[in-house]
Amino acid sequence: MQIANFLDHETAKIDTLIEKQQGLIKLLKEKRQAVISHAVTKGLNPNATMRNSGVEWLGEVPTHWNQIKMKHILIAIIDAEHKTAEYFDDGTYLVCRTTNVRDGILKLDGGKYTNQETYLEWIKRGVPESGDILFTREAPAGEACIVPEEPILCLGQRMVLFKLNKSRMNPQFVLYSIYSGLADDFIKQLSQGSTVSHMNMADIINIPLFETGLDEQDQIVKHLDRVLARYDEVQKNAERTIELIQERRTALISAAVTGKIDVRDWQEPRQLAPELEDAAA
């Protein structure tokens, strides 16, 4: 009983610290999206002439920007094979699944790989190349990332590949646009606000975004890369802090239940009455 009381008290304090870090991460993600949304729908020039965007929640956009749909900037859109590729422990070709694409990043943790024979079969519809965009149709719908130079990959189920007209659009600008809120708003409209479990190709090509000249796109991308790097660093620190706190929590529980910490004489600290707390402050 004494061990349980001790652990309840100590783990509650630790859990509070974890919740604070999780709250910080949530705020960072919200701020991150706000920064992206402003840059890819308003631009960087505060003195630009503005017009009504036609999107209620968005408000005004620069007059010289055009609202377009994803299909207007695609050279090709490639759907994945509707079957599961065979995985091999010694495979060297990544089968990119929806779980590999999160928050604009290709995540390799837990990646599944296949052999050359399967890879060649899976790229018959189109070869994912550096600078293309990977997009998830479900689980969840609307995640995206840019295809890196490595590893060599093919599409897993429920994945779509965008091949962009790069003479017209900077791939990173398009990726930022997907995460600006425009795509999310579009996806919500498809299901009247409920969670979308699946997006059809006919819907995907109609995802809205705004277009400006390549030079301005490049400037916006450089600005966002610089600003978001700071947010990412703070988030990584918060995530690492959570890991360390969780390790401390596990170690504390282990030490208490194995007797490495003597809690026989432990007493829960008394809470001061409110008036005494005020006086102490």
PDB file of C-alpha atoms in Angstrom:
ATOM      1  CA  MET A   1       0.000   0.000   0.000  1.00  0.00           C
ATOM      2  CA  GLN A   2       2.844   2.362   0.891  1.00  0.00           C
ATOM      3  CA  ILE A   3       4.535   1.702  -2.444  1.00  0.00           C
ATOM      4  CA  ALA A   4       1.266   2.351  -4.291  1.00  0.00           C
ATOM      5  CA  ASN A   5       0.730   5.670  -2.485  1.00  0.00           C
ATOM      6  CA  PHE A   6       4.297   6.734  -3.193  1.00  0.00           C
ATOM      7  CA  LEU A   7       4.046   5.847  -6.873  1.00  0.00           C
ATOM      8  CA  ASP A   8       0.637   7.491  -7.270  1.00  0.00           C
ATOM      9  CA  HIS A   9       2.060  10.734  -5.902  1.00  0.00           C
ATOM     10  CA  GLU A  10       5.331  10.700  -7.815  1.00  0.00           C
ATOM     11  CA  THR A  11       3.946   9.492 -11.154  1.00  0.00           C
ATOM     12  CA  ALA A  12       1.200  12.128 -10.978  1.00  0.00           C
ATOM     13  CA  LYS A  13       3.901  14.805 -10.847  1.00  0.00           C
ATOM     14  CA  ILE A  14       5.739  13.184 -13.740  1.00  0.00           C
ATOM     15  CA  ASP A  15       2.544  12.873 -15.790  1.00  0.00           C
ATOM     16  CA  THR A  16       1.886  16.581 -15.259  1.00  0.00           C
ATOM     17  CA  LEU A  17       5.309  17.380 -16.717  1.00  0.00           C
ATOM     18  CA  ILE A  18       4.581  15.158 -19.709  1.00  0.00           C
ATOM     19  CA  GLU A  19       1.214  16.845 -20.273  1.00  0.00           C
ATOM     20  CA  LYS A  20       2.896  20.255 -20.287  1.00  0.00           C
ATOM     21  CA  GLN A  21       5.360  19.146 -22.959  1.00  0.00           C
ATOM     22  CA  GLN A  22       2.540  17.588 -24.986  1.00  0.00           C
ATOM     23  CA  GLY A  23       0.649  20.860 -24.721  1.00  0.00           C
ATOM     24  CA  LEU A  24       3.707  22.711 -25.996  1.00  0.00           C
ATOM     25  CA  ILE A  25       3.964  20.355 -28.978  1.00  0.00           C
ATOM     26  CA  LYS A  26       0.285  20.895 -29.783  1.00  0.00           C
ATOM     27  CA  LEU A  27       0.734  24.670 -29.700  1.00  0.00           C
ATOM     28  CA  LEU A  28       3.820  24.431 -31.909  1.00  0.00           C
ATOM     29  CA  LYS A  29       1.907  22.397 -34.492  1.00  0.00           C
ATOM     30  CA  GLU A  30      -0.941  24.914 -34.497  1.00  0.00           C
ATOM     31  CA  LYS A  31       1.478  27.818 -34.845  1.00  0.00           C
ATOM     32  CA  ARG A  32       3.358  25.960 -37.563  1.00  0.00           C
ATOM     33  CA  GLN A  33       0.223  25.515 -39.648  1.00  0.00           C
ATOM     34  CA  ALA A  34      -0.741  29.156 -39.141  1.00  0.00           C
ATOM     35  CA  VAL A  35       2.675  30.307 -40.385  1.00  0.00           C
ATOM     36  CA  ILE A  36       2.456  28.015 -43.421  1.00  0.00           C
ATOM     37  CA  SER A  37      -1.111  29.043 -44.217  1.00  0.00           C
ATOM     38  CA  HIS A  38      -0.291  32.740 -44.085  1.00  0.00           C
ATOM     39  CA  ALA A  39       2.770  32.394 -46.316  1.00  0.00           C
ATOM     40  CA  VAL A  40       1.192  30.267 -49.073  1.00  0.00           C
ATOM     41  CA  THR A  41      -2.099  32.180 -49.196  1.00  0.00           C
ATOM     42  CA  LYS A  42      -1.046  35.762 -48.356  1.00  0.00           C
ATOM     43  CA  GLY A  43       2.583  35.899 -49.442  1.00  0.00           C
ATOM     44  CA  LEU A  44       5.392  37.772 -47.718  1.00  0.00           C
ATOM     45  CA  ASN A  45       4.675  41.302 -48.959  1.00  0.00           C
ATOM     46  CA  PRO A  46       2.432  43.082 -46.424  1.00  0.00           C
ATOM     47  CA  ASN A  47       1.823  45.868 -48.961  1.00  0.00           C
ATOM     48  CA  ALA A  48       0.531  43.613 -51.747  1.00  0.00           C
ATOM     49  CA  THR A  49      -2.846  44.519 -53.244  1.00  0.00           C
ATOM     50  CA  MET A  50      -5.399  42.006 -52.004  1.00  0.00           C
ATOM     51  CA  ARG A  51      -8.701  40.587 -53.261  1.00  0.00           C
ATOM     52  CA  ASN A  52     -11.403  38.332 -51.867  1.00  0.00           C
ATOM     53  CA  SER A  53     -10.277  34.708 -52.107  1.00  0.00           C
ATOM     54  CA  GLY A  54     -13.776  33.290 -52.289  1.00  0.00           C
ATOM     55  CA  VAL A  55     -12.899  31.016 -49.368  1.00  0.00           C
ATOM     56  CA  GLU A  56     -14.799  32.192 -46.300  1.00  0.00           C
ATOM     57  CA  TRP A  57     -12.277  31.229 -43.621  1.00  0.00           C
ATOM     58  CA  LEU A  58      -9.306  32.386 -45.686  1.00  0.00           C
ATOM     59  CA  GLY A  59     -10.292  35.977 -46.421  1.00  0.00           C
ATOM     60  CA  GLU A  60      -8.129  37.903 -48.864  1.00  0.00           C
ATOM     61  CA  VAL A  61      -5.257  36.784 -51.099  1.00  0.00           C
ATOM     62  CA  PRO A  62      -2.851  38.802 -53.265  1.00  0.00           C
ATOM     63  CA  THR A  63      -4.537  40.090 -56.423  1.00  0.00           C
ATOM     64  CA  HIS A  64      -1.902  38.579 -58.717  1.00  0.00           C
ATOM     65  CA  TRP A  65      -2.319  35.063 -57.274  1.00  0.00           C
ATOM     66  CA  ASN A  66      -4.551  32.540 -59.027  1.00  0.00           C
ATOM     67  CA  GLN A  67      -6.664  29.894 -57.341  1.00  0.00           C
ATOM     68  CA  ILE A  68      -6.126  26.591 -59.137  1.00  0.00           C
ATOM     69  CA  LYS A  69      -6.658  22.881 -58.607  1.00  0.00           C
ATOM     70  CA  MET A  70      -4.060  20.167 -58.235  1.00  0.00           C
ATOM     71  CA  LYS A  71      -4.859  18.777 -61.698  1.00  0.00           C
ATOM     72  CA  HIS A  72      -3.738  22.045 -63.298  1.00  0.00           C
ATOM     73  CA  ILE A  73      -0.124  21.576 -62.202  1.00  0.00           C
ATOM     74  CA  LEU A  74       0.293  17.829 -62.694  1.00  0.00           C
ATOM     75  CA  ILE A  75       2.121  16.159 -65.535  1.00  0.00           C
ATOM     76  CA  ALA A  76       0.830  12.843 -64.206  1.00  0.00           C
ATOM     77  CA  ILE A  77      -0.914  11.358 -61.195  1.00  0.00           C
ATOM     78  CA  ILE A  78      -0.172   7.722 -60.429  1.00  0.00           C
ATOM     79  CA  ASP A  79      -2.297   5.457 -58.283  1.00  0.00           C
ATOM     80  CA  ALA A  80      -0.764   2.556 -56.391  1.00  0.00           C
ATOM     81  CA  GLU A  81      -1.312  -1.100 -57.112  1.00  0.00           C
ATOM     82  CA  HIS A  82      -4.426  -2.271 -55.287  1.00  0.00           C
ATOM     83  CA  LYS A  83      -2.649  -5.208 -53.736  1.00  0.00           C
ATOM     84  CA  THR A  84       0.101  -5.679 -51.183  1.00  0.00           C
ATOM     85  CA  ALA A  85       3.675  -6.031 -52.383  1.00  0.00           C
ATOM     86  CA  GLU A  86       5.657  -8.958 -51.041  1.00  0.00           C
ATOM     87  CA  TYR A  87       8.112  -7.899 -48.327  1.00  0.00           C
ATOM     88  CA  PHE A  88      11.619  -9.262 -47.873  1.00  0.00           C
ATOM     89  CA  ASP A  89      13.878  -8.923 -44.836  1.00  0.00           C
ATOM     90  CA  ASP A  90      16.834  -8.367 -47.155  1.00  0.00           C
ATOM     91  CA  GLY A  91      14.878  -6.174 -49.593  1.00  0.00           C
ATOM     92  CA  THR A  92      16.475  -2.906 -50.719  1.00  0.00           C
ATOM     93  CA  TYR A  93      13.464  -1.118 -52.235  1.00  0.00           C
ATOM     94  CA  LEU A  94      11.127   0.723 -49.859  1.00  0.00           C
ATOM     95  CA  VAL A  95       7.431   0.008 -50.272  1.00  0.00           C
ATOM     96  CA  CYS A  96       6.064   3.392 -49.226  1.00  0.00           C
ATOM     97  CA  ARG A  97       2.921   2.878 -47.160  1.00  0.00           C
ATOM     98  CA  THR A  98       0.634   5.462 -45.611  1.00  0.00           C
ATOM     99  CA  THR A  99       2.354   4.944 -42.247  1.00  0.00           C
ATOM    100  CA  ASN A 100       5.619   6.182 -43.779  1.00  0.00           C
ATOM    101  CA  VAL A 101       4.182   9.610 -44.632  1.00  0.00           C
ATOM    102  CA  ARG A 102       3.507  12.018 -41.770  1.00  0.00           C
ATOM    103  CA  ASP A 103       3.717  15.793 -41.305  1.00  0.00           C
ATOM    104  CA  GLY A 104       5.463  16.374 -44.625  1.00  0.00           C
ATOM    105  CA  ILE A 105       8.209  13.835 -43.934  1.00  0.00           C
ATOM    106  CA  LEU A 106       9.032  10.378 -45.270  1.00  0.00           C
ATOM    107  CA  LYS A 107       9.498   8.320 -42.104  1.00  0.00           C
ATOM    108  CA  LEU A 108      11.596   5.179 -42.501  1.00  0.00           C
ATOM    109  CA  ASP A 109      10.975   3.716 -39.041  1.00  0.00           C
ATOM    110  CA  GLY A 110       9.135   0.445 -39.465  1.00  0.00           C
ATOM    111  CA  GLY A 111       9.563   0.596 -43.230  1.00  0.00           C
ATOM    112  CA  LYS A 112       8.888  -2.494 -45.329  1.00  0.00           C
ATOM    113  CA  TYR A 113      11.186  -3.403 -48.214  1.00  0.00           C
ATOM    114  CA  THR A 114      10.863  -5.560 -51.303  1.00  0.00           C
ATOM    115  CA  ASN A 115      13.177  -7.092 -53.904  1.00  0.00           C
ATOM    116  CA  GLN A 116      14.022  -5.884 -57.404  1.00  0.00           C
ATOM    117  CA  GLU A 117      11.557  -8.163 -59.160  1.00  0.00           C
ATOM    118  CA  THR A 118       8.594  -6.840 -57.166  1.00  0.00           C
ATOM    119  CA  TYR A 119       9.866  -3.266 -57.391  1.00  0.00           C
ATOM    120  CA  LEU A 120      10.014  -3.433 -61.199  1.00  0.00           C
ATOM    121  CA  GLU A 121       6.459  -4.755 -61.306  1.00  0.00           C
ATOM    122  CA  TRP A 122       5.217  -2.045 -58.941  1.00  0.00           C
ATOM    123  CA  ILE A 123       6.703   0.856 -60.947  1.00  0.00           C
ATOM    124  CA  LYS A 124       5.104  -0.074 -64.265  1.00  0.00           C
ATOM    125  CA  ARG A 125       2.540   2.695 -63.770  1.00  0.00           C
ATOM    126  CA  GLY A 126       5.257   5.233 -63.011  1.00  0.00           C
ATOM    127  CA  VAL A 127       8.596   5.610 -61.256  1.00  0.00           C
ATOM    128  CA  PRO A 128       8.716   7.749 -58.090  1.00  0.00           C
ATOM    129  CA  GLU A 129      11.502  10.284 -58.654  1.00  0.00           C
ATOM    130  CA  SER A 130      13.151  12.882 -56.459  1.00  0.00           C
ATOM    131  CA  GLY A 131      10.915  15.957 -56.303  1.00  0.00           C
ATOM    132  CA  ASP A 132       7.662  14.078 -56.875  1.00  0.00           C
ATOM    133  CA  ILE A 133       5.053  14.223 -54.111  1.00  0.00           C
ATOM    134  CA  LEU A 134       3.684  11.219 -52.229  1.00  0.00           C
ATOM    135  CA  PHE A 135       0.081  11.580 -51.046  1.00  0.00           C
ATOM    136  CA  THR A 136      -2.038   9.328 -48.828  1.00  0.00           C
ATOM    137  CA  ARG A 137      -5.553   8.410 -49.952  1.00  0.00           C
ATOM    138  CA  GLU A 138      -6.534   7.093 -46.513  1.00  0.00           C
ATOM    139  CA  ALA A 139      -5.274   6.022 -43.086  1.00  0.00           C
ATOM    140  CA  PRO A 140      -5.342   9.029 -42.861  1.00  0.00           C
ATOM    141  CA  ALA A 141      -6.202  10.899 -46.049  1.00  0.00           C
ATOM    142  CA  GLY A 142      -4.230  14.051 -46.833  1.00  0.00           C
ATOM    143  CA  GLU A 143      -0.693  13.357 -45.614  1.00  0.00           C
ATOM    144  CA  ALA A 144       2.099  14.144 -48.063  1.00  0.00           C
ATOM    145  CA  CYS A 145       5.862  14.384 -48.509  1.00  0.00           C
ATOM    146  CA  ILE A 146       8.416  14.925 -51.249  1.00  0.00           C
ATOM    147  CA  VAL A 147      10.187  11.892 -52.692  1.00  0.00           C
ATOM    148  CA  PRO A 148      13.848  12.102 -51.571  1.00  0.00           C
ATOM    149  CA  GLU A 149      16.845  10.971 -53.607  1.00  0.00           C
ATOM    150  CA  GLU A 150      17.147   7.929 -51.340  1.00  0.00           C
ATOM    151  CA  PRO A 151      15.885   5.341 -50.682  1.00  0.00           C
ATOM    152  CA  ILE A 152      14.582   4.027 -53.995  1.00  0.00           C
ATOM    153  CA  LEU A 153      10.893   3.337 -53.474  1.00  0.00           C
ATOM    154  CA  CYS A 154       7.628   2.167 -54.972  1.00  0.00           C
ATOM    155  CA  LEU A 155       4.061   2.899 -53.930  1.00  0.00           C
ATOM    156  CA  GLY A 156       2.323   0.824 -51.313  1.00  0.00           C
ATOM    157  CA  GLN A 157      -1.452   0.495 -51.177  1.00  0.00           C
ATOM    158  CA  ARG A 158      -3.544   3.657 -50.740  1.00  0.00           C
ATOM    159  CA  MET A 159      -0.673   5.861 -51.920  1.00  0.00           C
ATOM    160  CA  VAL A 160      -0.731   8.321 -54.831  1.00  0.00           C
ATOM    161  CA  LEU A 161       2.183   9.955 -56.646  1.00  0.00           C
ATOM    162  CA  PHE A 162       2.064  13.525 -57.993  1.00  0.00           C
ATOM    163  CA  LYS A 163       4.417  14.353 -60.859  1.00  0.00           C
ATOM    164  CA  LEU A 164       4.458  18.126 -60.990  1.00  0.00           C
ATOM    165  CA  ASN A 165       5.066  20.599 -63.767  1.00  0.00           C
ATOM    166  CA  LYS A 166       8.215  21.977 -62.138  1.00  0.00           C
ATOM    167  CA  SER A 167       8.482  24.803 -64.662  1.00  0.00           C
ATOM    168  CA  ARG A 168       5.315  26.109 -63.035  1.00  0.00           C
ATOM    169  CA  MET A 169       5.401  24.993 -59.395  1.00  0.00           C
ATOM    170  CA  ASN A 170       8.063  24.501 -56.735  1.00  0.00           C
ATOM    171  CA  PRO A 171       7.355  21.046 -55.206  1.00  0.00           C
ATOM    172  CA  GLN A 172       8.061  22.321 -51.701  1.00  0.00           C
ATOM    173  CA  PHE A 173       5.588  25.175 -52.221  1.00  0.00           C
ATOM    174  CA  VAL A 174       2.955  22.623 -53.247  1.00  0.00           C
ATOM    175  CA  LEU A 175       3.755  20.508 -50.190  1.00  0.00           C
ATOM    176  CA  TYR A 176       3.428  23.527 -47.917  1.00  0.00           C
ATOM    177  CA  SER A 177       0.127  24.346 -49.629  1.00  0.00           C
ATOM    178  CA  ILE A 178      -1.199  20.865 -48.855  1.00  0.00           C
ATOM    179  CA  TYR A 179      -0.453  21.507 -45.170  1.00  0.00           C
ATOM    180  CA  SER A 180      -1.777  25.080 -45.187  1.00  0.00           C
ATOM    181  CA  GLY A 181      -5.337  24.140 -44.290  1.00  0.00           C
ATOM    182  CA  LEU A 182      -6.637  24.321 -47.862  1.00  0.00           C
ATOM    183  CA  ALA A 183      -6.415  20.568 -48.399  1.00  0.00           C
ATOM    184  CA  ASP A 184      -7.731  19.823 -44.918  1.00  0.00           C
ATOM    185  CA  ASP A 185     -10.717  22.123 -45.467  1.00  0.00           C
ATOM    186  CA  PHE A 186     -11.381  20.476 -48.835  1.00  0.00           C
ATOM    187  CA  ILE A 187     -11.220  16.998 -47.301  1.00  0.00           C
ATOM    188  CA  LYS A 188     -13.644  18.004 -44.539  1.00  0.00           C
ATOM    189  CA  GLN A 189     -16.081  19.346 -47.119  1.00  0.00           C
ATOM    190  CA  LEU A 190     -16.066  15.973 -48.862  1.00  0.00           C
ATOM    191  CA  SER A 191     -17.508  14.358 -45.765  1.00  0.00           C
ATOM    192  CA  GLN A 192     -19.426  17.286 -44.259  1.00  0.00           C
ATOM    193  CA  GLY A 193     -16.951  17.566 -41.404  1.00  0.00           C
ATOM    194  CA  SER A 194     -16.600  13.918 -40.417  1.00  0.00           C
ATOM    195  CA  THR A 195     -13.349  11.985 -40.750  1.00  0.00           C
ATOM    196  CA  VAL A 196     -12.625  10.952 -44.327  1.00  0.00           C
ATOM    197  CA  SER A 197     -11.613   7.310 -44.535  1.00  0.00           C
ATOM    198  CA  HIS A 198     -10.832   7.351 -48.250  1.00  0.00           C
ATOM    199  CA  MET A 199     -10.249   9.858 -51.075  1.00  0.00           C
ATOM    200  CA  ASN A 200     -11.069   9.076 -54.679  1.00  0.00           C
ATOM    201  CA  MET A 201      -8.691  10.076 -57.458  1.00  0.00           C
ATOM    202  CA  ALA A 202     -11.406  12.369 -58.833  1.00  0.00           C
ATOM    203  CA  ASP A 203     -11.375  14.255 -55.524  1.00  0.00           C
ATOM    204  CA  ILE A 204      -7.610  14.337 -55.131  1.00  0.00           C
ATOM    205  CA  ILE A 205      -7.029  16.129 -58.443  1.00  0.00           C
ATOM    206  CA  ASN A 206      -9.414  18.882 -57.333  1.00  0.00           C
ATOM    207  CA  ILE A 207      -7.533  19.818 -54.156  1.00  0.00           C
ATOM    208  CA  PRO A 208      -7.366  23.645 -54.231  1.00  0.00           C
ATOM    209  CA  LEU A 209      -4.239  25.751 -53.916  1.00  0.00           C
ATOM    210  CA  PHE A 210      -2.969  29.170 -54.949  1.00  0.00           C
ATOM    211  CA  GLU A 211      -0.401  29.868 -57.633  1.00  0.00           C
ATOM    212  CA  THR A 212       2.051  32.708 -57.989  1.00  0.00           C
ATOM    213  CA  GLY A 213       5.261  33.094 -59.985  1.00  0.00           C
ATOM    214  CA  LEU A 214       8.143  30.679 -59.408  1.00  0.00           C
ATOM    215  CA  ASP A 215      10.405  33.418 -58.044  1.00  0.00           C
ATOM    216  CA  GLU A 216       7.857  34.314 -55.381  1.00  0.00           C
ATOM    217  CA  GLN A 217       7.265  30.633 -54.619  1.00  0.00           C
ATOM    218  CA  ASP A 218      11.008  30.152 -54.115  1.00  0.00           C
ATOM    219  CA  GLN A 219      11.168  33.137 -51.746  1.00  0.00           C
ATOM    220  CA  ILE A 220       8.245  31.808 -49.711  1.00  0.00           C
ATOM    221  CA  VAL A 221       9.797  28.336 -49.508  1.00  0.00           C
ATOM    222  CA  LYS A 222      13.119  29.748 -48.280  1.00  0.00           C
ATOM    223  CA  HIS A 223      11.290  31.840 -45.692  1.00  0.00           C
ATOM    224  CA  LEU A 224       9.247  28.891 -44.424  1.00  0.00           C
ATOM    225  CA  ASP A 225      12.243  26.546 -44.379  1.00  0.00           C
ATOM    226  CA  ARG A 226      14.086  29.019 -42.164  1.00  0.00           C
ATOM    227  CA  VAL A 227      11.203  29.829 -39.811  1.00  0.00           C
ATOM    228  CA  LEU A 228       9.913  26.280 -39.453  1.00  0.00           C
ATOM    229  CA  ALA A 229      13.377  24.935 -38.693  1.00  0.00           C
ATOM    230  CA  ARG A 230      13.180  26.818 -35.392  1.00  0.00           C
ATOM    231  CA  TYR A 231       9.764  25.342 -34.578  1.00  0.00           C
ATOM    232  CA  ASP A 232      11.003  21.875 -35.480  1.00  0.00           C
ATOM    233  CA  GLU A 233      13.988  22.244 -33.158  1.00  0.00           C
ATOM    234  CA  VAL A 234      11.790  23.254 -30.224  1.00  0.00           C
ATOM    235  CA  GLN A 235       9.423  20.364 -30.965  1.00  0.00           C
ATOM    236  CA  LYS A 236      12.287  17.861 -31.120  1.00  0.00           C
ATOM    237  CA  ASN A 237      13.535  19.122 -27.755  1.00  0.00           C
ATOM    238  CA  ALA A 238      10.053  18.727 -26.275  1.00  0.00           C
ATOM    239  CA  GLU A 239       9.735  15.209 -27.686  1.00  0.00           C
ATOM    240  CA  ARG A 240      13.135  14.288 -26.301  1.00  0.00           C
ATOM    241  CA  THR A 241      12.153  15.730 -22.925  1.00  0.00           C
ATOM    242  CA  ILE A 242       9.050  13.526 -22.922  1.00  0.00           C
ATOM    243  CA  GLU A 243      11.195  10.472 -23.691  1.00  0.00           C
ATOM    244  CA  LEU A 244      13.536  11.271 -20.799  1.00  0.00           C
ATOM    245  CA  ILE A 245      10.649  11.884 -18.408  1.00  0.00           C
ATOM    246  CA  GLN A 246       9.016   8.601 -19.431  1.00  0.00           C
ATOM    247  CA  GLU A 247      12.316   6.794 -18.863  1.00  0.00           C
ATOM    248  CA  ARG A 248      12.481   8.393 -15.424  1.00  0.00           C
ATOM    249  CA  ARG A 249       8.902   7.258 -14.730  1.00  0.00           C
ATOM    250  CA  THR A 250       9.703   3.659 -15.692  1.00  0.00           C
ATOM    251  CA  ALA A 251      12.905   3.643 -13.638  1.00  0.00           C
ATOM    252  CA  LEU A 252      11.105   5.085 -10.619  1.00  0.00           C
ATOM    253  CA  ILE A 253       8.391   2.424 -10.720  1.00  0.00           C
ATOM    254  CA  SER A 254      10.969  -0.342 -11.108  1.00  0.00           C
ATOM    255  CA  ALA A 255      13.066   0.972  -8.235  1.00  0.00           C
ATOM    256  CA  ALA A 256      10.051   1.255  -5.942  1.00  0.00           C
ATOM    257  CA  VAL A 257       8.609  -2.201  -6.583  1.00  0.00           C
ATOM    258  CA  THR A 258      12.004  -3.930  -6.353  1.00  0.00           C
ATOM    259  CA  GLY A 259      12.932  -2.228  -3.101  1.00  0.00           C
ATOM    260  CA  LYS A 260      15.786  -0.133  -4.480  1.00  0.00           C
ATOM    261  CA  ILE A 261      13.955   2.853  -3.027  1.00  0.00           C
ATOM    262  CA  ASP A 262      12.924   2.537   0.614  1.00  0.00           C
ATOM    263  CA  VAL A 263       9.488   4.121   0.881  1.00  0.00           C
ATOM    264  CA  ARG A 264       8.471   2.647   4.239  1.00  0.00           C
ATOM    265  CA  ASP A 265       8.786   6.002   5.994  1.00  0.00           C
ATOM    266  CA  TRP A 266       7.496   8.050   3.046  1.00  0.00           C
ATOM    267  CA  GLN A 267       4.613  10.391   3.750  1.00  0.00           C
ATOM    268  CA  GLU A 268       2.662  12.382   1.221  1.00  0.00           C
ATOM    269  CA  PRO A 269       3.568  16.073   1.553  1.00  0.00           C
ATOM    270  CA  ARG A 270       0.797  18.050   3.150  1.00  0.00           C
ATOM    271  CA  GLN A 271      -0.858  20.659   0.986  1.00  0.00           C
ATOM    272  CA  LEU A 272      -0.933  24.130   2.434  1.00  0.00           C
ATOM    273  CA  ALA A 273      -4.295  25.712   2.978  1.00  0.00           C
ATOM    274  CA  PRO A 274      -5.066  28.333   0.292  1.00  0.00           C
ATOM    275  CA  GLU A 275      -4.517  31.228   2.675  1.00  0.00           C
ATOM    276  CA  LEU A 276      -1.128  29.812   3.697  1.00  0.00           C
ATOM    277  CA  GLU A 277      -0.167  29.303   0.050  1.00  0.00           C
ATOM    278  CA  ASP A 278      -0.940  32.975  -0.585  1.00  0.00           C
ATOM    279  CA  ALA A 279       1.143  33.967   2.404  1.00  0.00           C
ATOM    280  CA  ALA A 280       4.031  31.758   1.294  1.00  0.00           C
ATOM    281  CA  ALA A 281       3.903  33.309  -2.167  1.00  0.00           C
TER     282      ALA A 281
END
